Every structure is written in structure tokens, then in C-alpha cells.
């Protein structure tokens, strides 16, 4: 096959040699609460607008590389202008581009693990040094003084609010301190903030804080994870820098059209978000009612739980009950932890029943 001299590892850039293809190998399950997707059905008004947008979009022309119609709609959502908005192929592309643009050899990224694994991945790919300021082992709070000290001389600080996988919001006073007391760029990743309420967001600060950036996505509250659209609110000079290095057509015509339709009808989505928030409380109470299970408070559309023998519990949920959740039990600081996405009432009940059955208990919450 002519592969005698195909030593790919030797040919790869050294920094990229240890990466594996990302394949979570999702087992098809009746109930999938593993990826923090929005599992609710969208309101008819939104589904119809999306269908109409798809039908009305020709595919023979290249997309608008700047996605200006979508940027205008997003800017209206946040009371700003398109100069403060850059879109990406999911939030993930923007996270990569941030490290590509502002990281690199000799530059430092500061994060607060346990947090979103992609930060460290993209840092390694771009040869950016990661300085982790670990959260409190018990309540996952951030040591503000330690973070401010670590941010000294750093290129970029990422705070996740609400944090994935711990569910807690970042204290906005801490964002304030980082802006006041350091010279770093500060990214607040608000992928889940709609489930916490818009008042928890620091997006309105972007207008006046040149070093502050806010990441948003349509993958979670908007129920469009398959579409791959995220966006960053930032100073116009940061937007320009990112727009200059991005893959110019990464957000395709269908994604732009569907995202625009959804953003313009976001008010119709409010009842869906409200139901997730109500179900989050019911699910958390149901989980907390199980013997020996700890549930951390969450402002997102998932809850982190600690359950004895978590890896085994997760396997039995999948194999015996066709319910899929995410296993974090081998992640540093997350011994015996599972992350459970808040689904519909039926899905949450299926999980609670299955968990109770595995643990030989009766479900403690039924309404
Ligand atoms: C899901 C998620 C994102 C973005 O996801 P995309 O689907 O790429 O938009 C960003 N940050 C965190 C913490 C997330 O959990």
C-alpha cells in the first residue's frame, strides 16, 4: 500500500502528536442526558420559521463571510452594534480562534478547573501554557486572590458562568477585579447563561470594557447544537482580529439563515427555558432524595451529582435502562461525579426511576 515511509507521528507538528480523534462513541439510548443539549421540542412558531428559512436559502452562492444579517440580529439582542459581534462554527471555533490569535508559545492561559475541557485542549494545540487555579474541592468556589495573582502577565483568563460541569455562576465582582487589577484579556464563557437569567450576564459590560469578551452559543438554550453557531461579544478591535484569522466560510448559509430565524423569535423560546429551569429544581430534589447522593446547586441546564460507584452506576443506567449521562468520575477533582442534563419531565423521571431501581430504592419524588 506504499505506506512504508508513512510515519505520521514523526511528520506531525510535535505539539499535535498526542491528540486522538474526538469520538464520544455515544451508545444510542432511549434517553440521552449526556451532552447538555436542549431536549425539549421547539414551539411551532420557531420550527415553522426555521423551515421557511431553510427553504428560502439558495445553496449555490458562498455565505456572507461576515454573516452581517445575523450579527445585526445578535447585536439587537444585546443592545449593541455588529462591530461588537463575531460569529463562529459553534462556540468551539471561537475558543480555538481566541487561543490561535492571542495564545501561542510563551503566552499563558489561566483557567479554573474543573471546567470545560476544550480550553486546555485548544491551548495545547496552539502551544499556549495553561495555568490552572483549581476550584475548592468541596463547593467549587474560586479563590479570587489566587486567580488575580495567576492572571498577572497572562494573555487570557477564561471564566465559565455557569461553569461546565459544576453549574455555578462566577461572582461578577471577580470579573470586575480581573479587569481592574490585571492586564489580561478576560473571556466569560456564558454558554448556559440563559438558564441563569440574563441578569447574571456581564454582556452589557463589553461596550465599556475593552479587554472583556463574552462567549454565547445557540447550542444550549436555543436547542440548535446541530447547527454549529456561536458568537462572541467583544471590543471591535478584538472582533476584527478574530475575523481576520477565522475560516472565512465556517458558518454556512443554512446555519446563518436558521440562526437568524431563531434569534428573531427568541421570545417564543422563553417558555422552553422556563420549563428547563423548573425541571432542574425537580430533578435536583429527586436526586438529592436518594441515599448517599450529593447534588450541587446549578444555574445551567445540567446538574453535577456525586454518587457512590459512579462509573458503574453510569454503565448500568446505559445498559439496563437505556439512559445516558456523562461520567466525570475520572476527571481531577470530580471523583464519583456524573453530569446529568436536565431533560423533559418524562426524561427526568426516567432517569430518577432508573437510578432508584439501580440503588434498590423507591423514587422519592413523583410530582
Ligand atoms: C457547549 C459549550 C460551549 C459551546 O458549544 P458549541 O456547541 O461549540 O457552541 C462553550 N463553552 C462551554 C462551557 C460549553 O459547555
mmCIF file of N, CA and C in Angstrom, residues 29-137:
data_model
loop_
_atom_site.group_PDB
_atom_site.id
_atom_site.type_symbol
_atom_site.label_atom_id
_atom_site.label_comp_id
_atom_site.label_asym_id
_atom_site.label_seq_id
_atom_site.Cartn_x
_atom_site.Cartn_y
_atom_site.Cartn_z
ATOM 1 N N UNK A 29 -29.310 5.647 22.962
ATOM 2 C CA UNK A 29 -30.092 5.369 24.163
ATOM 3 C C UNK A 29 -31.472 5.997 24.029
ATOM 4 N N UNK A 30 -32.411 5.404 24.747
ATOM 5 C CA UNK A 30 -33.787 5.922 24.779
ATOM 6 C C UNK A 30 -33.788 7.351 25.307
ATOM 7 N N UNK A 31 -33.006 7.602 26.332
ATOM 8 C CA UNK A 31 -32.952 8.923 26.958
ATOM 9 C C UNK A 31 -31.489 9.365 26.993
ATOM 10 N N UNK A 32 -31.166 10.431 26.258
ATOM 11 C CA UNK A 32 -29.784 10.904 26.217
ATOM 12 C C UNK A 32 -29.659 12.218 26.981
ATOM 13 N N UNK A 33 -29.140 12.136 28.192
ATOM 14 C CA UNK A 33 -28.940 13.324 29.033
ATOM 15 C C UNK A 33 -27.440 13.517 29.266
ATOM 16 N N UNK A 34 -26.650 13.348 28.199
ATOM 17 C CA UNK A 34 -25.198 13.328 28.363
ATOM 18 C C UNK A 34 -24.483 14.555 27.819
ATOM 19 N N UNK A 35 -25.116 15.361 26.979
ATOM 20 C CA UNK A 35 -24.354 16.399 26.266
ATOM 21 C C UNK A 35 -24.902 17.819 26.460
ATOM 22 N N UNK A 36 -25.767 17.994 27.461
ATOM 23 C CA UNK A 36 -26.296 19.328 27.771
ATOM 24 C C UNK A 36 -27.059 19.970 26.615
ATOM 25 N N UNK A 37 -27.589 19.117 25.753
ATOM 26 C CA UNK A 37 -28.443 19.653 24.692
ATOM 27 C C UNK A 37 -29.794 20.031 25.282
ATOM 28 N N UNK A 38 -30.549 20.824 24.544
ATOM 29 C CA UNK A 38 -31.921 21.135 24.923
ATOM 30 C C UNK A 38 -32.797 20.062 24.297
ATOM 31 N N UNK A 39 -33.405 19.212 25.121
ATOM 32 C CA UNK A 39 -34.145 18.068 24.572
ATOM 33 C C UNK A 39 -35.626 18.378 24.365
ATOM 34 N N UNK A 40 -36.051 19.604 24.701
ATOM 35 C CA UNK A 40 -37.456 19.956 24.528
ATOM 36 C C UNK A 40 -37.785 20.177 23.040
ATOM 37 N N UNK A 41 -39.018 19.920 22.690
ATOM 38 C CA UNK A 41 -39.463 20.252 21.343
ATOM 39 C C UNK A 41 -39.606 21.769 21.247
ATOM 40 N N UNK A 42 -39.213 22.314 20.087
ATOM 41 C CA UNK A 42 -39.320 23.767 19.930
ATOM 42 C C UNK A 42 -40.770 24.166 19.665
ATOM 43 N N UNK A 43 -41.161 25.370 20.102
ATOM 44 C CA UNK A 43 -42.509 25.858 19.800
ATOM 45 C C UNK A 43 -42.739 25.887 18.286
ATOM 46 N N UNK A 44 -43.996 25.630 17.886
ATOM 47 C CA UNK A 44 -44.344 25.570 16.468
ATOM 48 C C UNK A 44 -43.895 26.794 15.696
ATOM 49 N N UNK A 45 -44.045 27.959 16.303
ATOM 50 C CA UNK A 45 -43.672 29.210 15.633
ATOM 51 C C UNK A 45 -42.186 29.199 15.241
ATOM 52 N N UNK A 46 -41.356 28.683 16.123
ATOM 53 C CA UNK A 46 -39.912 28.653 15.846
ATOM 54 C C UNK A 46 -39.611 27.600 14.794
ATOM 55 N N UNK A 47 -40.239 26.411 14.926
ATOM 56 C CA UNK A 47 -39.998 25.358 13.931
ATOM 57 C C UNK A 47 -40.412 25.815 12.538
ATOM 58 N N UNK A 48 -41.543 26.523 12.445
ATOM 59 C CA UNK A 48 -42.007 26.973 11.138
ATOM 60 C C UNK A 48 -41.077 28.023 10.551
ATOM 61 N N UNK A 49 -40.594 28.925 11.378
ATOM 62 C CA UNK A 49 -39.674 29.952 10.890
ATOM 63 C C UNK A 49 -38.367 29.321 10.396
ATOM 64 N N UNK A 50 -37.918 28.282 11.098
ATOM 65 C CA UNK A 50 -36.683 27.599 10.687
ATOM 66 C C UNK A 50 -36.887 26.885 9.355
ATOM 67 N N UNK A 51 -38.011 26.192 9.221
ATOM 68 C CA UNK A 51 -38.293 25.508 7.951
ATOM 69 C C UNK A 51 -38.345 26.500 6.799
ATOM 70 N N UNK A 52 -39.021 27.608 7.020
ATOM 71 C CA UNK A 52 -39.144 28.612 5.957
ATOM 72 C C UNK A 52 -37.768 29.167 5.585
ATOM 73 N N UNK A 53 -36.923 29.380 6.588
ATOM 74 C CA UNK A 53 -35.580 29.914 6.329
ATOM 75 C C UNK A 53 -34.755 28.917 5.513
ATOM 76 N N UNK A 54 -34.878 27.641 5.834
ATOM 77 C CA UNK A 54 -34.131 26.616 5.087
ATOM 78 C C UNK A 54 -34.576 26.585 3.631
ATOM 79 N N UNK A 55 -35.914 26.623 3.424
ATOM 80 C CA UNK A 55 -36.441 26.535 2.056
ATOM 81 C C UNK A 55 -36.073 27.754 1.226
ATOM 82 N N UNK A 56 -35.937 28.895 1.886
ATOM 83 C CA UNK A 56 -35.717 30.142 1.147
ATOM 84 C C UNK A 56 -34.236 30.418 0.889
ATOM 85 N N UNK A 57 -33.353 29.521 1.319
ATOM 86 C CA UNK A 57 -31.915 29.810 1.222
ATOM 87 C C UNK A 57 -31.264 29.065 0.054
ATOM 88 N N UNK A 58 -30.827 29.771 -0.969
ATOM 89 C CA UNK A 58 -30.130 29.098 -2.072
ATOM 90 C C UNK A 58 -28.751 28.612 -1.627
ATOM 91 N N UNK A 59 -28.311 27.497 -2.204
ATOM 92 C CA UNK A 59 -27.039 26.899 -1.792
ATOM 93 C C UNK A 59 -25.927 27.104 -2.821
ATOM 94 N N UNK A 60 -26.218 27.749 -3.916
ATOM 95 C CA UNK A 60 -25.197 27.865 -4.969
ATOM 96 C C UNK A 60 -24.203 28.985 -4.724
ATOM 97 N N UNK A 61 -24.536 29.906 -3.820
ATOM 98 C CA UNK A 61 -23.643 31.041 -3.554
ATOM 99 C C UNK A 61 -22.901 30.835 -2.240
ATOM 100 N N UNK A 62 -21.703 31.388 -2.158
ATOM 101 C CA UNK A 62 -20.962 31.366 -0.895
ATOM 102 C C UNK A 62 -21.713 32.162 0.167
ATOM 103 N N UNK A 63 -21.477 31.804 1.435
ATOM 104 C CA UNK A 63 -22.100 32.584 2.518
ATOM 105 C C UNK A 63 -21.486 33.987 2.603
ATOM 106 N N UNK A 64 -22.208 34.888 3.245
ATOM 107 C CA UNK A 64 -21.601 36.167 3.637
ATOM 108 C C UNK A 64 -20.553 35.836 4.708
ATOM 109 N N UNK A 65 -19.267 36.028 4.419
ATOM 110 C CA UNK A 65 -18.249 35.617 5.401
ATOM 111 C C UNK A 65 -18.393 36.355 6.725
ATOM 112 N N UNK A 66 -18.924 37.551 6.704
ATOM 113 C CA UNK A 66 -19.078 38.312 7.947
ATOM 114 C C UNK A 66 -20.428 38.045 8.619
ATOM 115 N N UNK A 67 -21.325 37.328 7.930
ATOM 116 C CA UNK A 67 -22.645 36.996 8.498
ATOM 117 C C UNK A 67 -23.325 38.248 9.055
ATOM 118 N N UNK A 68 -23.342 39.292 8.249
ATOM 119 C CA UNK A 68 -23.775 40.582 8.794
ATOM 120 C C UNK A 68 -25.241 40.628 9.228
ATOM 121 N N UNK A 69 -26.137 39.937 8.509
ATOM 122 C CA UNK A 69 -27.547 39.948 8.949
ATOM 123 C C UNK A 69 -27.677 39.304 10.329
ATOM 124 N N UNK A 70 -26.980 38.195 10.495
ATOM 125 C CA UNK A 70 -27.014 37.517 11.798
ATOM 126 C C UNK A 70 -26.351 38.373 12.873
ATOM 127 N N UNK A 71 -25.214 38.985 12.530
ATOM 128 C CA UNK A 71 -24.555 39.855 13.519
ATOM 129 C C UNK A 71 -25.487 41.003 13.928
ATOM 130 N N UNK A 72 -26.220 41.556 12.964
ATOM 131 C CA UNK A 72 -27.143 42.649 13.299
ATOM 132 C C UNK A 72 -28.229 42.165 14.264
ATOM 133 N N UNK A 73 -28.763 40.975 14.004
ATOM 134 C CA UNK A 73 -29.816 40.444 14.882
ATOM 135 C C UNK A 73 -29.270 40.171 16.283
ATOM 136 N N UNK A 74 -28.059 39.623 16.344
ATOM 137 C CA UNK A 74 -27.438 39.355 17.649
ATOM 138 C C UNK A 74 -27.126 40.663 18.373
ATOM 139 N N UNK A 75 -26.674 41.643 17.620
ATOM 140 C CA UNK A 75 -26.376 42.949 18.221
ATOM 141 C C UNK A 75 -27.644 43.574 18.790
ATOM 142 N N UNK A 76 -28.763 43.452 18.045
ATOM 143 C CA UNK A 76 -30.038 43.972 18.570
ATOM 144 C C UNK A 76 -30.409 43.258 19.859
ATOM 145 N N UNK A 77 -30.162 41.948 19.906
ATOM 146 C CA UNK A 77 -30.480 41.180 21.120
ATOM 147 C C UNK A 77 -29.734 41.749 22.321
ATOM 148 N N UNK A 78 -28.513 42.233 22.096
ATOM 149 C CA UNK A 78 -27.679 42.670 23.211
ATOM 150 C C UNK A 78 -27.547 44.187 23.298
ATOM 151 N N UNK A 79 -28.350 44.902 22.531
ATOM 152 C CA UNK A 79 -28.319 46.358 22.605
ATOM 153 C C UNK A 79 -26.994 46.946 22.185
ATOM 154 N N UNK A 80 -26.352 46.330 21.189
ATOM 155 C CA UNK A 80 -25.089 46.881 20.714
ATOM 156 C C UNK A 80 -25.123 46.933 19.182
ATOM 157 N N UNK A 81 -23.967 47.019 18.545
ATOM 158 C CA UNK A 81 -23.940 47.048 17.080
ATOM 159 C C UNK A 81 -23.064 45.918 16.562
ATOM 160 N N UNK A 82 -23.134 45.676 15.252
ATOM 161 C CA UNK A 82 -22.451 44.500 14.695
ATOM 162 C C UNK A 82 -20.936 44.520 14.885
ATOM 163 N N UNK A 83 -20.378 45.707 15.086
ATOM 164 C CA UNK A 83 -18.924 45.808 15.265
ATOM 165 C C UNK A 83 -18.454 45.075 16.520
ATOM 166 N N UNK A 84 -19.391 44.852 17.456
ATOM 167 C CA UNK A 84 -19.047 44.159 18.708
ATOM 168 C C UNK A 84 -19.342 42.656 18.664
ATOM 169 N N UNK A 85 -19.683 42.118 17.479
ATOM 170 C CA UNK A 85 -20.121 40.717 17.396
ATOM 171 C C UNK A 85 -19.328 39.974 16.326
ATOM 172 N N UNK A 86 -18.807 38.784 16.667
ATOM 173 C CA UNK A 86 -18.211 37.905 15.661
ATOM 174 C C UNK A 86 -18.817 36.523 15.843
ATOM 175 N N UNK A 87 -19.200 35.871 14.725
ATOM 176 C CA UNK A 87 -19.831 34.555 14.809
ATOM 177 C C UNK A 87 -18.813 33.466 14.502
ATOM 178 N N UNK A 88 -19.140 32.245 14.922
ATOM 179 C CA UNK A 88 -18.252 31.118 14.664
ATOM 180 C C UNK A 88 -19.025 29.828 14.490
ATOM 181 N N UNK A 89 -18.327 28.809 14.002
ATOM 182 C CA UNK A 89 -18.886 27.477 13.830
ATOM 183 C C UNK A 89 -19.000 26.819 15.212
ATOM 184 N N UNK A 90 -19.999 27.257 15.954
ATOM 185 C CA UNK A 90 -20.120 26.889 17.361
ATOM 186 C C UNK A 90 -19.182 27.749 18.188
ATOM 187 N N UNK A 91 -19.460 27.771 19.495
ATOM 188 C CA UNK A 91 -18.542 28.469 20.396
ATOM 189 C C UNK A 91 -17.141 27.879 20.306
ATOM 190 N N UNK A 92 -17.072 26.586 19.992
ATOM 191 C CA UNK A 92 -15.773 25.906 19.934
ATOM 192 C C UNK A 92 -14.817 26.570 18.947
ATOM 193 N N UNK A 93 -15.327 26.962 17.781
ATOM 194 C CA UNK A 93 -14.422 27.595 16.816
ATOM 195 C C UNK A 93 -13.874 28.911 17.385
ATOM 196 N N UNK A 94 -14.726 29.637 18.080
ATOM 197 C CA UNK A 94 -14.289 30.918 18.641
ATOM 198 C C UNK A 94 -13.264 30.704 19.751
ATOM 199 N N UNK A 95 -13.472 29.672 20.556
ATOM 200 C CA UNK A 95 -12.488 29.364 21.607
ATOM 201 C C UNK A 95 -11.138 29.013 20.977
ATOM 202 N N UNK A 96 -11.174 28.196 19.937
ATOM 203 C CA UNK A 96 -9.919 27.857 19.264
ATOM 204 C C UNK A 96 -9.266 29.115 18.687
ATOM 205 N N UNK A 97 -10.084 29.932 18.021
ATOM 206 C CA UNK A 97 -9.521 31.127 17.388
ATOM 207 C C UNK A 97 -8.952 32.110 18.403
ATOM 208 N N UNK A 98 -9.574 32.162 19.595
ATOM 209 C CA UNK A 98 -9.044 33.045 20.642
ATOM 210 C C UNK A 98 -7.632 32.627 21.040
ATOM 211 N N UNK A 99 -7.430 31.303 21.173
ATOM 212 C CA UNK A 99 -6.098 30.823 21.545
ATOM 213 C C UNK A 99 -5.139 30.916 20.372
ATOM 214 N N UNK A 100 -5.640 30.679 19.176
ATOM 215 C CA UNK A 100 -4.845 30.811 17.957
ATOM 216 C C UNK A 100 -4.341 32.257 17.823
ATOM 217 N N UNK A 101 -5.235 33.203 18.120
ATOM 218 C CA UNK A 101 -4.899 34.622 17.931
ATOM 219 C C UNK A 101 -4.101 35.204 19.092
ATOM 220 N N UNK A 102 -4.491 34.872 20.318
ATOM 221 C CA UNK A 102 -3.914 35.572 21.474
ATOM 222 C C UNK A 102 -3.021 34.684 22.333
ATOM 223 N N UNK A 103 -3.008 33.361 22.033
ATOM 224 C CA UNK A 103 -2.129 32.446 22.758
ATOM 225 C C UNK A 103 -0.867 32.181 21.957
ATOM 226 N N UNK A 104 -0.348 30.965 22.121
ATOM 227 C CA UNK A 104 0.862 30.568 21.400
ATOM 228 C C UNK A 104 2.046 30.437 22.340
ATOM 229 N N UNK A 105 3.178 29.988 21.796
ATOM 230 C CA UNK A 105 4.359 29.767 22.634
ATOM 231 C C UNK A 105 4.730 31.017 23.426
ATOM 232 N N UNK A 106 5.001 30.819 24.708
ATOM 233 C CA UNK A 106 5.389 31.955 25.546
ATOM 234 C C UNK A 106 4.221 32.713 26.138
ATOM 235 N N UNK A 107 2.982 32.323 25.767
ATOM 236 C CA UNK A 107 1.790 33.001 26.302
ATOM 237 C C UNK A 107 1.068 32.072 27.274
ATOM 238 N N UNK A 108 0.352 32.681 28.203
ATOM 239 C CA UNK A 108 -0.292 31.900 29.269
ATOM 240 C C UNK A 108 -1.814 32.081 29.242
ATOM 241 N N UNK A 109 -2.527 30.954 29.340
ATOM 242 C CA UNK A 109 -3.975 30.943 29.549
ATOM 243 C C UNK A 109 -4.235 30.547 30.997
ATOM 244 N N UNK A 110 -5.097 31.310 31.679
ATOM 245 C CA UNK A 110 -5.466 30.970 33.056
ATOM 246 C C UNK A 110 -6.907 30.462 33.070
ATOM 247 N N UNK A 111 -7.108 29.293 33.683
ATOM 248 C CA UNK A 111 -8.454 28.735 33.805
ATOM 249 C C UNK A 111 -8.673 28.261 35.247
ATOM 250 N N UNK A 112 -9.922 27.889 35.548
ATOM 251 C CA UNK A 112 -10.278 27.438 36.900
ATOM 252 C C UNK A 112 -10.876 26.038 36.839
ATOM 253 N N UNK A 113 -10.026 25.020 36.721
ATOM 254 C CA UNK A 113 -10.547 23.652 36.635
ATOM 255 C C UNK A 113 -11.150 23.182 37.967
ATOM 256 N N UNK A 114 -12.100 22.229 37.941
ATOM 257 C CA UNK A 114 -12.617 21.591 36.727
ATOM 258 C C UNK A 114 -13.531 22.524 35.928
ATOM 259 N N UNK A 115 -13.239 22.606 34.629
ATOM 260 C CA UNK A 115 -14.073 23.408 33.738
ATOM 261 C C UNK A 115 -14.121 22.736 32.366
ATOM 262 N N UNK A 116 -14.457 23.467 31.335
ATOM 263 C CA UNK A 116 -14.686 22.912 30.004
ATOM 264 C C UNK A 116 -13.356 22.407 29.421
ATOM 265 N N UNK A 117 -13.314 21.131 29.085
ATOM 266 C CA UNK A 117 -12.053 20.502 28.674
ATOM 267 C C UNK A 117 -11.452 21.119 27.418
ATOM 268 N N UNK A 118 -12.284 21.742 26.590
ATOM 269 C CA UNK A 118 -11.766 22.297 25.333
ATOM 270 C C UNK A 118 -10.750 23.415 25.556
ATOM 271 N N UNK A 119 -10.842 24.123 26.675
ATOM 272 C CA UNK A 119 -9.881 25.220 26.890
ATOM 273 C C UNK A 119 -8.460 24.668 26.879
ATOM 274 N N UNK A 120 -8.258 23.614 27.678
ATOM 275 C CA UNK A 120 -6.912 23.049 27.784
ATOM 276 C C UNK A 120 -6.491 22.372 26.474
ATOM 277 N N UNK A 121 -7.461 21.738 25.799
ATOM 278 C CA UNK A 121 -7.164 21.104 24.507
ATOM 279 C C UNK A 121 -6.648 22.103 23.491
ATOM 280 N N UNK A 122 -7.409 23.190 23.336
ATOM 281 C CA UNK A 122 -7.030 24.192 22.337
ATOM 282 C C UNK A 122 -5.729 24.884 22.740
ATOM 283 N N UNK A 123 -5.514 25.027 24.041
ATOM 284 C CA UNK A 123 -4.252 25.621 24.498
ATOM 285 C C UNK A 123 -3.080 24.726 24.098
ATOM 286 N N UNK A 124 -3.239 23.422 24.313
ATOM 287 C CA UNK A 124 -2.150 22.512 23.936
ATOM 288 C C UNK A 124 -1.898 22.554 22.439
ATOM 289 N N UNK A 125 -2.977 22.585 21.650
ATOM 290 C CA UNK A 125 -2.813 22.616 20.187
ATOM 291 C C UNK A 125 -2.058 23.846 19.729
ATOM 292 N N UNK A 126 -2.315 24.957 20.400
ATOM 293 C CA UNK A 126 -1.692 26.218 19.981
ATOM 294 C C UNK A 126 -0.426 26.502 20.784
ATOM 295 N N UNK A 127 0.025 25.514 21.567
ATOM 296 C CA UNK A 127 1.247 25.631 22.367
ATOM 297 C C UNK A 127 1.197 26.794 23.356
ATOM 298 N N UNK A 128 -0.014 26.988 23.900
ATOM 299 C CA UNK A 128 -0.209 28.009 24.923
ATOM 300 C C UNK A 128 -0.077 27.344 26.294
ATOM 301 N N UNK A 129 0.675 27.928 27.181
ATOM 302 C CA UNK A 129 0.817 27.363 28.528
ATOM 303 C C UNK A 129 -0.476 27.561 29.313
ATOM 304 N N UNK A 130 -0.908 26.527 30.044
ATOM 305 C CA UNK A 130 -2.116 26.652 30.862
ATOM 306 C C UNK A 130 -1.728 26.750 32.330
ATOM 307 N N UNK A 131 -2.234 27.785 32.971
ATOM 308 C CA UNK A 131 -2.035 27.945 34.408
ATOM 309 C C UNK A 131 -3.406 27.749 35.059
ATOM 310 N N UNK A 132 -3.588 26.604 35.705
ATOM 311 C CA UNK A 132 -4.884 26.292 36.314
ATOM 312 C C UNK A 132 -4.939 26.747 37.759
ATOM 313 N N UNK A 133 -6.030 27.413 38.127
ATOM 314 C CA UNK A 133 -6.260 27.784 39.527
ATOM 315 C C UNK A 133 -7.419 26.911 39.998
ATOM 316 N N UNK A 134 -7.108 25.781 40.641
ATOM 317 C CA UNK A 134 -8.165 24.794 40.940
ATOM 318 C C UNK A 134 -9.250 25.374 41.846
ATOM 319 N N UNK A 135 -10.468 24.955 41.582
ATOM 320 C CA UNK A 135 -11.594 25.356 42.431
ATOM 321 C C UNK A 135 -11.558 24.591 43.752
ATOM 322 N N UNK A 136 -12.286 25.116 44.720
ATOM 323 C CA UNK A 136 -12.412 24.451 46.013
ATOM 324 C C UNK A 136 -12.946 23.031 45.811
ATOM 325 N N UNK A 137 -12.329 22.075 46.485
ATOM 326 C CA UNK A 137 -12.671 20.668 46.263
ATOM 327 C C UNK A 137 -14.095 20.349 46.715
#
